[in-house]
């Protein structure tokens, strides 16, 4: 497919980082490198992303582990600690990390994230998640999790508190008047005085306003509750879509939620996850994909499906149909995507396990730089996405090929920047200040009546 139309807007690209590559068998591939606890390795990845002019480096997190799970999730650096290290090794790329509203406290997390934004001089971002792992609950002195609905209620109030804490420091609150001995303007520093259902926080925050005012807020829930929360509180949404039609449906839905919240739809960016398998020829790309799929451990795939669906999938025949599972309290949007994929392509449980394990439930594009650029341009122009969260299958090879081949093709078409224009992540994403972005959004209804 050849597309010559000059795009009216440019793609936003996140670099979704797994230290050993995103494909479940990627760490076993020839030439694969990396260690999930080596800061020099993550520094190389971040600098390579900066060379490719990516908007942001994004690292996920999990609060529980098992020796039977993926190697890259068994041992990992704490994300905010990692971002602080990367902040002094990079100059332009945004730095985003996952942190859970289910197992943290607003004051602690607001302070930590503001610190990252200060250290990076305005490049910090927070991927807000509501944890669904019962193993994680047991690591935080809990025997069970709140329901899906209550987890979102907690997240809503958690965000309300963090916003109050960040907004508690006005611009210019630090005056440093040596002659008078006045260091700060106390009239510009405000306590949160929050008393809600789940949190009681006095404040003010004990760190001054950060360069972006507050870090960029990212969310990933695709359920109606997640979409509504994102419309009121987020600036970037990560999602998964198996086809352009699915992407367009989600895009329309999420943008409508944003309008209903009183915001401009362009002020929330939608970035579906994509695993590009890049080759210099289509044959080379397909051979890479075939070799990776030969490395998939089906037992691992079944375990991943069990965790996603919240049931033991080993109880079902591998070569039988995917069972119909309803009412899970886990990651509802990803369960829906996998179920619909299995039905649409008539997959057996074994086949779905291989796909889910290999791509982590995201879309895979196998082809040349031109093939991938065609796909990205189509999604951008036909309103399936504002950009993509790129998931390199194997490191370093697939990231190197993306930066060497795909990025120049996107730049040639005018789809992607050739240089960073601004100092902060929010500016490079084309987003306004928090005050402007959320001016029309009513205060979150979390106070006790």
Short mmCIF file of C-alpha atoms in Angstrom, two decimals:
data_model
loop_
_atom_site.label_atom_id
_atom_site.label_comp_id
_atom_site.label_asym_id
_atom_site.label_seq_id
_atom_site.Cartn_x
_atom_site.Cartn_y
_atom_site.Cartn_z
CA UNK A 1 0.00 0.00 0.00
CA UNK A 2 1.35 3.45 -0.93
CA UNK A 3 0.06 6.56 0.78
CA UNK A 4 1.21 9.93 -0.59
CA UNK A 5 -1.11 12.22 1.30
CA UNK A 6 0.74 14.68 3.51
CA UNK A 7 -0.46 14.17 7.09
CA UNK A 8 -2.16 17.01 8.91
CA UNK A 9 -0.53 15.96 12.17
CA UNK A 10 2.38 13.88 13.38
CA UNK A 11 2.63 10.60 15.22
CA UNK A 12 3.50 10.36 18.90
CA UNK A 13 5.67 7.36 19.75
CA UNK A 14 6.28 5.76 23.10
CA UNK A 15 9.03 3.15 23.59
CA UNK A 16 7.52 0.43 25.80
CA UNK A 17 10.51 -1.24 27.42
CA UNK A 18 10.93 -4.80 28.59
CA UNK A 19 14.59 -5.42 29.37
CA UNK A 20 14.63 -8.76 27.53
CA UNK A 21 12.32 -7.78 24.67
CA UNK A 22 8.55 -8.01 24.49
CA UNK A 23 8.22 -11.33 22.71
CA UNK A 24 8.01 -14.09 25.30
CA UNK A 25 10.72 -16.03 23.48
CA UNK A 26 12.76 -12.99 22.51
CA UNK A 27 15.39 -13.48 25.18
CA UNK A 28 16.20 -16.86 23.61
CA UNK A 29 16.68 -15.46 20.09
CA UNK A 30 20.11 -15.32 18.49
CA UNK A 31 21.81 -12.03 19.34
CA UNK A 32 19.40 -11.17 22.17
CA UNK A 33 20.98 -9.27 25.04
CA UNK A 34 20.05 -7.48 28.22
CA UNK A 35 19.52 -7.73 31.94
CA UNK A 36 16.48 -6.47 33.85
CA UNK A 37 18.69 -5.14 36.68
CA UNK A 38 21.49 -3.53 34.62
CA UNK A 39 21.13 0.26 34.62
CA UNK A 40 23.69 0.56 31.80
CA UNK A 41 21.44 -1.61 29.61
CA UNK A 42 18.41 0.58 30.29
CA UNK A 43 20.55 3.66 29.64
CA UNK A 44 21.48 2.26 26.21
CA UNK A 45 17.81 1.62 25.43
CA UNK A 46 16.79 5.14 26.51
CA UNK A 47 19.58 6.74 24.50
CA UNK A 48 18.69 4.67 21.44
CA UNK A 49 15.08 5.83 21.85
CA UNK A 50 16.31 9.41 22.11
CA UNK A 51 18.36 8.90 18.94
CA UNK A 52 15.09 7.82 17.28
CA UNK A 53 13.32 10.94 18.64
CA UNK A 54 10.76 8.89 20.59
CA UNK A 55 8.43 10.94 22.77
CA UNK A 56 8.91 8.77 25.80
CA UNK A 57 10.63 5.79 27.38
CA UNK A 58 8.00 3.79 29.27
CA UNK A 59 8.60 1.01 31.77
CA UNK A 60 5.79 -1.04 33.28
CA UNK A 61 5.78 -2.75 36.65
CA UNK A 62 4.38 -5.70 38.58
CA UNK A 63 4.15 -6.03 42.35
CA UNK A 64 4.32 -9.82 42.49
CA UNK A 65 6.46 -12.44 40.82
CA UNK A 66 6.81 -16.16 40.31
CA UNK A 67 9.69 -18.33 39.13
CA UNK A 68 7.30 -19.75 36.53
CA UNK A 69 6.59 -16.41 34.87
CA UNK A 70 8.42 -14.43 32.21
CA UNK A 71 12.15 -13.89 32.88
CA UNK A 72 11.82 -10.12 32.54
CA UNK A 73 9.13 -9.99 35.25
CA UNK A 74 10.85 -12.26 37.75
CA UNK A 75 13.46 -9.64 38.68
CA UNK A 76 13.15 -5.95 37.89
CA UNK A 77 14.28 -2.55 39.07
CA UNK A 78 11.78 -0.35 40.87
CA UNK A 79 10.54 1.98 38.10
CA UNK A 80 10.79 5.42 39.71
CA UNK A 81 14.30 4.66 40.95
CA UNK A 82 15.22 3.65 37.40
CA UNK A 83 13.71 6.82 35.89
CA UNK A 84 15.77 8.96 38.28
CA UNK A 85 18.94 7.27 37.03
CA UNK A 86 17.94 7.68 33.39
CA UNK A 87 17.01 11.34 33.91
CA UNK A 88 20.66 12.32 34.29
CA UNK A 89 21.77 10.20 31.32
CA UNK A 90 19.28 11.63 28.78
CA UNK A 91 18.22 15.12 27.74
CA UNK A 92 15.06 14.96 25.63
CA UNK A 93 13.10 11.72 25.83
CA UNK A 94 10.18 11.62 28.26
CA UNK A 95 10.40 9.18 31.18
CA UNK A 96 7.24 7.30 32.16
CA UNK A 97 6.62 4.56 34.70
CA UNK A 98 3.73 2.54 36.10
CA UNK A 99 2.66 2.98 39.72
CA UNK A 100 -0.44 1.50 41.36
CA UNK A 101 -3.17 3.43 43.15
CA UNK A 102 -4.20 0.20 44.91
CA UNK A 103 -1.05 -0.27 47.00
CA UNK A 104 0.45 3.19 47.52
CA UNK A 105 -0.32 6.45 49.29
CA UNK A 106 -1.04 9.70 47.41
CA UNK A 107 1.42 11.85 49.38
CA UNK A 108 4.32 9.43 48.89
CA UNK A 109 3.69 8.91 45.19
CA UNK A 110 3.01 12.59 44.46
CA UNK A 111 6.34 13.47 46.06
CA UNK A 112 8.27 10.73 44.22
CA UNK A 113 6.80 11.60 40.82
CA UNK A 114 7.38 15.32 41.34
CA UNK A 115 10.99 14.48 42.20
CA UNK A 116 11.39 12.61 38.89
CA UNK A 117 9.93 15.60 37.06
CA UNK A 118 12.43 17.92 38.79
CA UNK A 119 15.42 15.63 38.21
CA UNK A 120 14.53 15.22 34.52
CA UNK A 121 13.74 18.95 34.13
CA UNK A 122 10.16 18.33 33.07
CA UNK A 123 10.13 14.93 31.38
CA UNK A 124 8.27 12.81 33.94
CA UNK A 125 5.06 10.83 33.40
CA UNK A 126 2.95 8.47 35.51
CA UNK A 127 1.08 5.48 34.08
CA UNK A 128 -1.80 5.15 36.56
CA UNK A 129 -2.96 1.56 37.13
CA UNK A 130 -5.37 -0.27 39.41
CA UNK A 131 -3.78 -3.59 40.37
CA UNK A 132 -5.72 -6.81 39.78
CA UNK A 133 -3.22 -9.38 41.11
CA UNK A 134 -4.19 -11.26 44.27
CA UNK A 135 -0.51 -12.22 44.61
CA UNK A 136 0.31 -8.51 44.79
CA UNK A 137 -2.37 -8.03 47.45
CA UNK A 138 -0.68 -10.67 49.60
CA UNK A 139 2.58 -8.76 49.32
CA UNK A 140 0.88 -5.74 50.86
CA UNK A 141 -0.66 -7.40 53.91
CA UNK A 142 -4.01 -8.01 52.20
CA UNK A 143 -5.83 -11.26 51.57
CA UNK A 144 -7.98 -10.04 48.69
CA UNK A 145 -8.58 -7.14 46.33
CA UNK A 146 -11.40 -4.60 46.13
CA UNK A 147 -13.84 -5.17 43.26
CA UNK A 148 -13.13 -3.73 39.83
CA UNK A 149 -15.57 -0.87 40.46
CA UNK A 150 -14.13 -0.04 43.87
CA UNK A 151 -10.56 -0.10 42.54
CA UNK A 152 -11.60 2.65 40.13
CA UNK A 153 -13.28 4.59 42.94
CA UNK A 154 -10.02 4.39 44.90
CA UNK A 155 -8.03 5.47 41.83
CA UNK A 156 -10.34 8.43 41.27
CA UNK A 157 -9.86 9.68 44.81
CA UNK A 158 -6.12 8.91 44.72
CA UNK A 159 -5.75 11.13 41.64
CA UNK A 160 -7.85 13.84 43.25
CA UNK A 161 -5.47 13.94 46.21
CA UNK A 162 -2.29 13.93 44.11
CA UNK A 163 -3.66 16.76 41.94
CA UNK A 164 -4.46 18.80 45.06
CA UNK A 165 -0.95 18.21 46.34
CA UNK A 166 0.70 19.18 43.06
CA UNK A 167 -1.60 22.20 42.63
CA UNK A 168 -0.80 23.27 46.18
CA UNK A 169 2.38 24.93 44.96
CA UNK A 170 1.76 27.92 42.71
CA UNK A 171 4.26 29.20 40.18
CA UNK A 172 6.66 31.59 41.90
CA UNK A 173 6.16 30.22 45.42
CA UNK A 174 9.96 30.18 45.93
CA UNK A 175 11.13 33.82 45.97
CA UNK A 176 14.68 33.60 47.52
CA UNK A 177 14.82 37.24 48.68
CA UNK A 178 18.22 37.39 50.36
CA UNK A 179 17.89 40.98 51.50
CA UNK A 180 14.65 40.40 53.39
CA UNK A 181 15.40 36.81 54.38
CA UNK A 182 12.15 35.61 52.79
CA UNK A 183 12.68 32.29 51.01
CA UNK A 184 9.09 31.51 50.00
CA UNK A 185 5.77 33.24 49.48
CA UNK A 186 3.50 31.36 51.89
CA UNK A 187 0.40 32.78 50.19
CA UNK A 188 1.28 30.62 47.17
CA UNK A 189 1.60 27.35 49.08
CA UNK A 190 -1.67 25.61 50.00
CA UNK A 191 -2.61 22.60 52.08
CA UNK A 192 -4.68 19.88 50.45
CA UNK A 193 -6.91 19.31 53.51
CA UNK A 194 -8.45 16.28 51.83
CA UNK A 195 -10.93 14.16 53.78
CA UNK A 196 -12.46 11.49 51.58
CA UNK A 197 -13.74 7.95 51.73
CA UNK A 198 -10.34 6.31 51.25
CA UNK A 199 -7.74 8.99 52.03
CA UNK A 200 -7.22 11.76 54.56
CA UNK A 201 -4.27 13.98 53.57
CA UNK A 202 -3.39 17.33 55.05
CA UNK A 203 -0.46 18.59 52.93
CA UNK A 204 1.00 20.73 51.54
CA UNK A 205 3.43 18.64 49.55
CA UNK A 206 7.02 19.04 50.73
CA UNK A 207 8.47 19.65 47.27
CA UNK A 208 7.97 22.73 45.10
CA UNK A 209 6.02 22.85 41.86
CA UNK A 210 7.76 20.78 39.19
CA UNK A 211 8.71 22.04 35.71
CA UNK A 212 5.56 20.63 34.04
CA UNK A 213 3.29 21.71 36.90
CA UNK A 214 2.68 18.02 37.31
CA UNK A 215 3.88 14.92 35.45
CA UNK A 216 2.01 13.81 32.33
CA UNK A 217 -0.77 11.41 33.34
CA UNK A 218 -1.13 8.15 31.39
CA UNK A 219 -3.88 5.58 31.85
CA UNK A 220 -4.55 2.23 30.23
CA UNK A 221 -8.01 1.06 31.23
CA UNK A 222 -10.28 0.41 28.23
CA UNK A 223 -13.42 -0.53 30.15
CA UNK A 224 -16.14 2.17 30.36
CA UNK A 225 -15.00 2.99 33.91
CA UNK A 226 -11.41 3.31 32.71
CA UNK A 227 -12.37 5.44 29.74
CA UNK A 228 -14.42 7.83 31.87
CA UNK A 229 -11.62 8.20 34.41
CA UNK A 230 -9.12 8.85 31.61
CA UNK A 231 -11.39 11.49 30.07
CA UNK A 232 -11.41 13.39 33.36
CA UNK A 233 -7.81 12.90 34.47
CA UNK A 234 -5.42 11.58 31.76
CA UNK A 235 -3.40 13.09 28.93
CA UNK A 236 -2.29 9.85 27.25
CA UNK A 237 -4.14 6.54 26.98
CA UNK A 238 -2.38 3.25 26.31
CA UNK A 239 -4.63 0.61 24.80
CA UNK A 240 -4.68 -2.56 22.70
CA UNK A 241 -6.54 -3.04 19.44
CA UNK A 242 -6.26 -6.01 17.10
CA UNK A 243 -7.59 -4.25 13.98
CA UNK A 244 -8.10 -0.76 12.57
CA UNK A 245 -11.86 -1.14 13.06
CA UNK A 246 -11.37 -1.92 16.75
CA UNK A 247 -8.93 0.96 17.06
CA UNK A 248 -11.36 3.37 15.43
CA UNK A 249 -14.21 2.27 17.67
CA UNK A 250 -12.14 2.82 20.79
CA UNK A 251 -10.77 6.11 19.46
CA UNK A 252 -14.27 7.47 18.80
CA UNK A 253 -15.52 6.28 22.17
CA UNK A 254 -12.61 7.70 24.18
CA UNK A 255 -12.64 11.04 22.37
CA UNK A 256 -16.39 11.33 23.02
CA UNK A 257 -15.80 10.74 26.72
CA UNK A 258 -13.22 13.56 26.58
CA UNK A 259 -15.72 15.93 24.96
CA UNK A 260 -18.32 15.07 27.58
CA UNK A 261 -15.78 15.91 30.27
CA UNK A 262 -15.48 19.42 28.79
CA UNK A 263 -12.02 18.95 27.27
CA UNK A 264 -10.66 19.29 23.74
CA UNK A 265 -10.36 15.80 22.21
CA UNK A 266 -6.85 16.56 20.89
CA UNK A 267 -5.68 17.05 24.47
CA UNK A 268 -5.82 13.34 25.21
CA UNK A 269 -3.60 11.15 23.02
CA UNK A 270 -4.43 7.52 22.25
CA UNK A 271 -1.43 5.22 21.73
CA UNK A 272 -2.20 1.54 21.05
CA UNK A 273 0.56 -0.96 21.74
CA UNK A 274 2.21 -2.42 18.61
CA UNK A 275 4.92 -5.05 18.18
CA UNK A 276 6.65 -4.31 14.85
CA UNK A 277 8.74 -7.13 13.41
CA UNK A 278 11.10 -5.17 11.16
CA UNK A 279 13.05 -6.65 8.25
CA UNK A 280 14.99 -5.21 5.35
CA UNK A 281 12.71 -7.36 3.20
CA UNK A 282 9.30 -8.86 3.90
CA UNK A 283 10.87 -12.32 3.72
CA UNK A 284 13.43 -11.40 6.37
CA UNK A 285 10.73 -9.98 8.66
CA UNK A 286 8.54 -13.07 8.26
CA UNK A 287 11.48 -15.36 8.97
CA UNK A 288 12.21 -13.42 12.18
CA UNK A 289 8.57 -13.79 13.26
CA UNK A 290 8.51 -17.50 12.45
CA UNK A 291 11.70 -18.11 14.43
CA UNK A 292 10.33 -16.21 17.43
CA UNK A 293 7.11 -18.22 17.44
CA UNK A 294 9.12 -21.43 17.51
CA UNK A 295 10.53 -20.24 20.85
CA UNK A 296 7.14 -19.81 22.55
CA UNK A 297 6.60 -21.94 25.65
CA UNK A 298 2.91 -22.91 25.50
CA UNK A 299 2.84 -23.67 29.23
CA UNK A 300 3.94 -20.08 29.84
CA UNK A 301 1.23 -18.84 27.47
CA UNK A 302 -1.43 -20.83 29.32
CA UNK A 303 -0.22 -19.37 32.61
CA UNK A 304 -0.51 -15.87 31.17
CA UNK A 305 -4.05 -16.57 29.98
CA UNK A 306 -4.93 -18.01 33.41
CA UNK A 307 -3.70 -14.81 35.07
CA UNK A 308 -5.60 -12.63 32.58
CA UNK A 309 -8.89 -14.56 32.74
CA UNK A 310 -8.71 -15.28 36.46
CA UNK A 311 -9.29 -19.04 36.00
CA UNK A 312 -7.04 -22.08 35.66
CA UNK A 313 -6.84 -22.63 31.90
CA UNK A 314 -4.99 -25.93 32.36
CA UNK A 315 -8.39 -27.45 33.13
CA UNK A 316 -9.39 -27.05 29.46
CA UNK A 317 -8.12 -29.05 26.44
CA UNK A 318 -5.30 -27.29 24.57
CA UNK A 319 -6.67 -28.14 21.16
CA UNK A 320 -10.27 -27.33 22.04
CA UNK A 321 -12.06 -23.98 21.76
CA UNK A 322 -11.26 -21.07 24.04
CA UNK A 323 -13.68 -21.30 26.98
CA UNK A 324 -16.21 -18.54 27.52
CA UNK A 325 -15.23 -16.80 30.72
CA UNK A 326 -17.32 -13.96 32.10
CA UNK A 327 -17.34 -11.73 35.12
CA UNK A 328 -13.56 -11.64 35.75
CA UNK A 329 -12.36 -8.97 38.15
CA UNK A 330 -8.98 -8.80 36.42
CA UNK A 331 -7.93 -6.79 33.37
CA UNK A 332 -11.36 -6.72 31.73
CA UNK A 333 -10.43 -4.89 28.51
CA UNK A 334 -7.58 -7.28 27.65
CA UNK A 335 -9.76 -10.33 28.37
CA UNK A 336 -12.36 -8.93 25.95
CA UNK A 337 -9.74 -8.34 23.28
CA UNK A 338 -8.35 -11.89 23.56
CA UNK A 339 -11.81 -13.45 23.59
CA UNK A 340 -12.85 -11.54 20.48
CA UNK A 341 -9.59 -12.42 18.72
CA UNK A 342 -10.13 -16.13 19.42
CA UNK A 343 -13.72 -15.98 18.12
CA UNK A 344 -12.85 -13.94 15.04
CA UNK A 345 -9.97 -16.21 13.97
CA UNK A 346 -11.45 -19.44 15.33
CA UNK A 347 -8.39 -20.08 17.50
CA UNK A 348 -7.91 -23.08 19.76
CA UNK A 349 -6.75 -22.53 23.32
CA UNK A 350 -3.22 -23.58 22.27
CA UNK A 351 -3.19 -21.06 19.43
CA UNK A 352 -4.50 -18.23 21.60
CA UNK A 353 -1.86 -19.03 24.22
CA UNK A 354 0.88 -18.78 21.60
CA UNK A 355 -0.44 -15.46 20.28
CA UNK A 356 -1.02 -14.00 23.75
CA UNK A 357 2.41 -15.09 24.97
CA UNK A 358 4.24 -13.96 21.87
CA UNK A 359 2.70 -10.50 21.50
CA UNK A 360 1.43 -9.96 25.06
CA UNK A 361 -2.03 -9.47 23.55
CA UNK A 362 -1.03 -6.57 21.28
CA UNK A 363 -1.07 -6.17 17.53
CA UNK A 364 1.89 -7.45 15.52
CA UNK A 365 3.03 -5.89 12.20
CA UNK A 366 5.49 -8.00 10.18
CA UNK A 367 7.21 -6.25 7.27
CA UNK A 368 9.59 -3.65 5.93
CA UNK A 369 9.94 -0.05 7.07
CA UNK A 370 7.60 0.97 4.26
CA UNK A 371 4.99 -1.60 5.31
CA UNK A 372 5.08 -0.40 8.91
CA UNK A 373 4.96 3.29 7.91
CA UNK A 374 1.97 2.56 5.63
CA UNK A 375 0.17 0.95 8.56
CA UNK A 376 0.98 3.76 10.98
CA UNK A 377 -0.09 6.44 8.49
CA UNK A 378 -3.37 4.67 7.82
CA UNK A 379 -4.18 4.46 11.53
CA UNK A 380 -3.26 8.11 12.07
CA UNK A 381 -5.22 9.47 9.11
CA UNK A 382 -8.25 7.25 9.66
CA UNK A 383 -8.46 8.08 13.37
CA UNK A 384 -7.47 4.76 14.83
CA UNK A 385 -4.66 6.29 16.89
CA UNK A 386 -2.67 9.44 17.66
CA UNK A 387 0.49 7.36 17.69
CA UNK A 388 1.77 4.07 19.05
CA UNK A 389 3.47 2.50 22.03
CA UNK A 390 6.26 0.54 20.30
CA UNK A 391 7.09 -2.86 21.80
CA UNK A 392 10.42 -4.20 20.40
CA UNK A 393 10.17 -8.00 20.26
CA UNK A 394 13.91 -8.63 20.63
CA UNK A 395 16.61 -6.35 22.01
CA UNK A 396 18.80 -4.84 20.77
CA UNK A 397 18.11 -5.96 17.18
CA UNK A 398 14.49 -4.91 16.67
CA UNK A 399 14.92 -1.52 18.35
CA UNK A 400 18.01 -0.83 16.24
CA UNK A 401 16.16 -1.75 13.05
CA UNK A 402 13.17 0.43 14.00
CA UNK A 403 15.42 3.45 14.63
CA UNK A 404 17.58 2.78 11.56
CA UNK A 405 14.82 1.98 9.07
CA UNK A 406 11.30 2.86 10.25
CA UNK A 407 11.93 6.25 11.86
CA UNK A 408 13.61 7.74 8.73
CA UNK A 409 10.71 6.49 6.58
CA UNK A 410 8.20 8.14 8.94
CA UNK A 411 10.25 11.35 8.86
CA UNK A 412 10.45 11.26 5.05
CA UNK A 413 6.65 11.22 4.92
CA UNK A 414 6.36 14.09 7.40
CA UNK A 415 4.74 11.77 9.94
CA UNK A 416 7.33 12.17 12.69
CA UNK A 417 9.67 14.83 14.08
CA UNK A 418 13.26 15.12 12.91
CA UNK A 419 14.34 16.95 16.09
CA UNK A 420 12.93 17.59 19.55
CA UNK A 421 11.44 21.10 19.66
CA UNK A 422 10.78 21.63 23.36
CA UNK A 423 12.24 20.94 26.79
CA UNK A 424 9.31 19.19 28.50
CA UNK A 425 7.48 15.99 27.68
CA UNK A 426 4.11 17.73 27.75
CA UNK A 427 5.26 20.29 25.16
CA UNK A 428 6.81 17.65 22.89
CA UNK A 429 3.52 15.72 22.99
CA UNK A 430 1.70 18.88 21.91
CA UNK A 431 -0.27 19.10 25.15
CA UNK A 432 -1.24 22.32 26.95
CA UNK A 433 -0.56 23.06 30.60
CA UNK A 434 -2.58 21.08 33.16
CA UNK A 435 -4.52 24.21 34.07
CA UNK A 436 -5.61 24.73 30.47
CA UNK A 437 -6.15 21.04 29.70
CA UNK A 438 -8.48 20.40 32.63
CA UNK A 439 -10.01 23.85 33.15
CA UNK A 440 -13.54 22.71 32.28
CA UNK A 441 -13.45 19.39 34.17
CA UNK A 442 -15.52 19.47 37.38
CA UNK A 443 -13.70 18.62 40.60
CA UNK A 444 -13.66 14.88 41.18
CA UNK A 445 -16.53 13.87 43.45
CA UNK A 446 -14.60 12.14 46.21
CA UNK A 447 -15.25 14.27 49.26
CA UNK A 448 -17.39 12.97 52.09
CA UNK A 449 -20.86 14.46 51.93
#
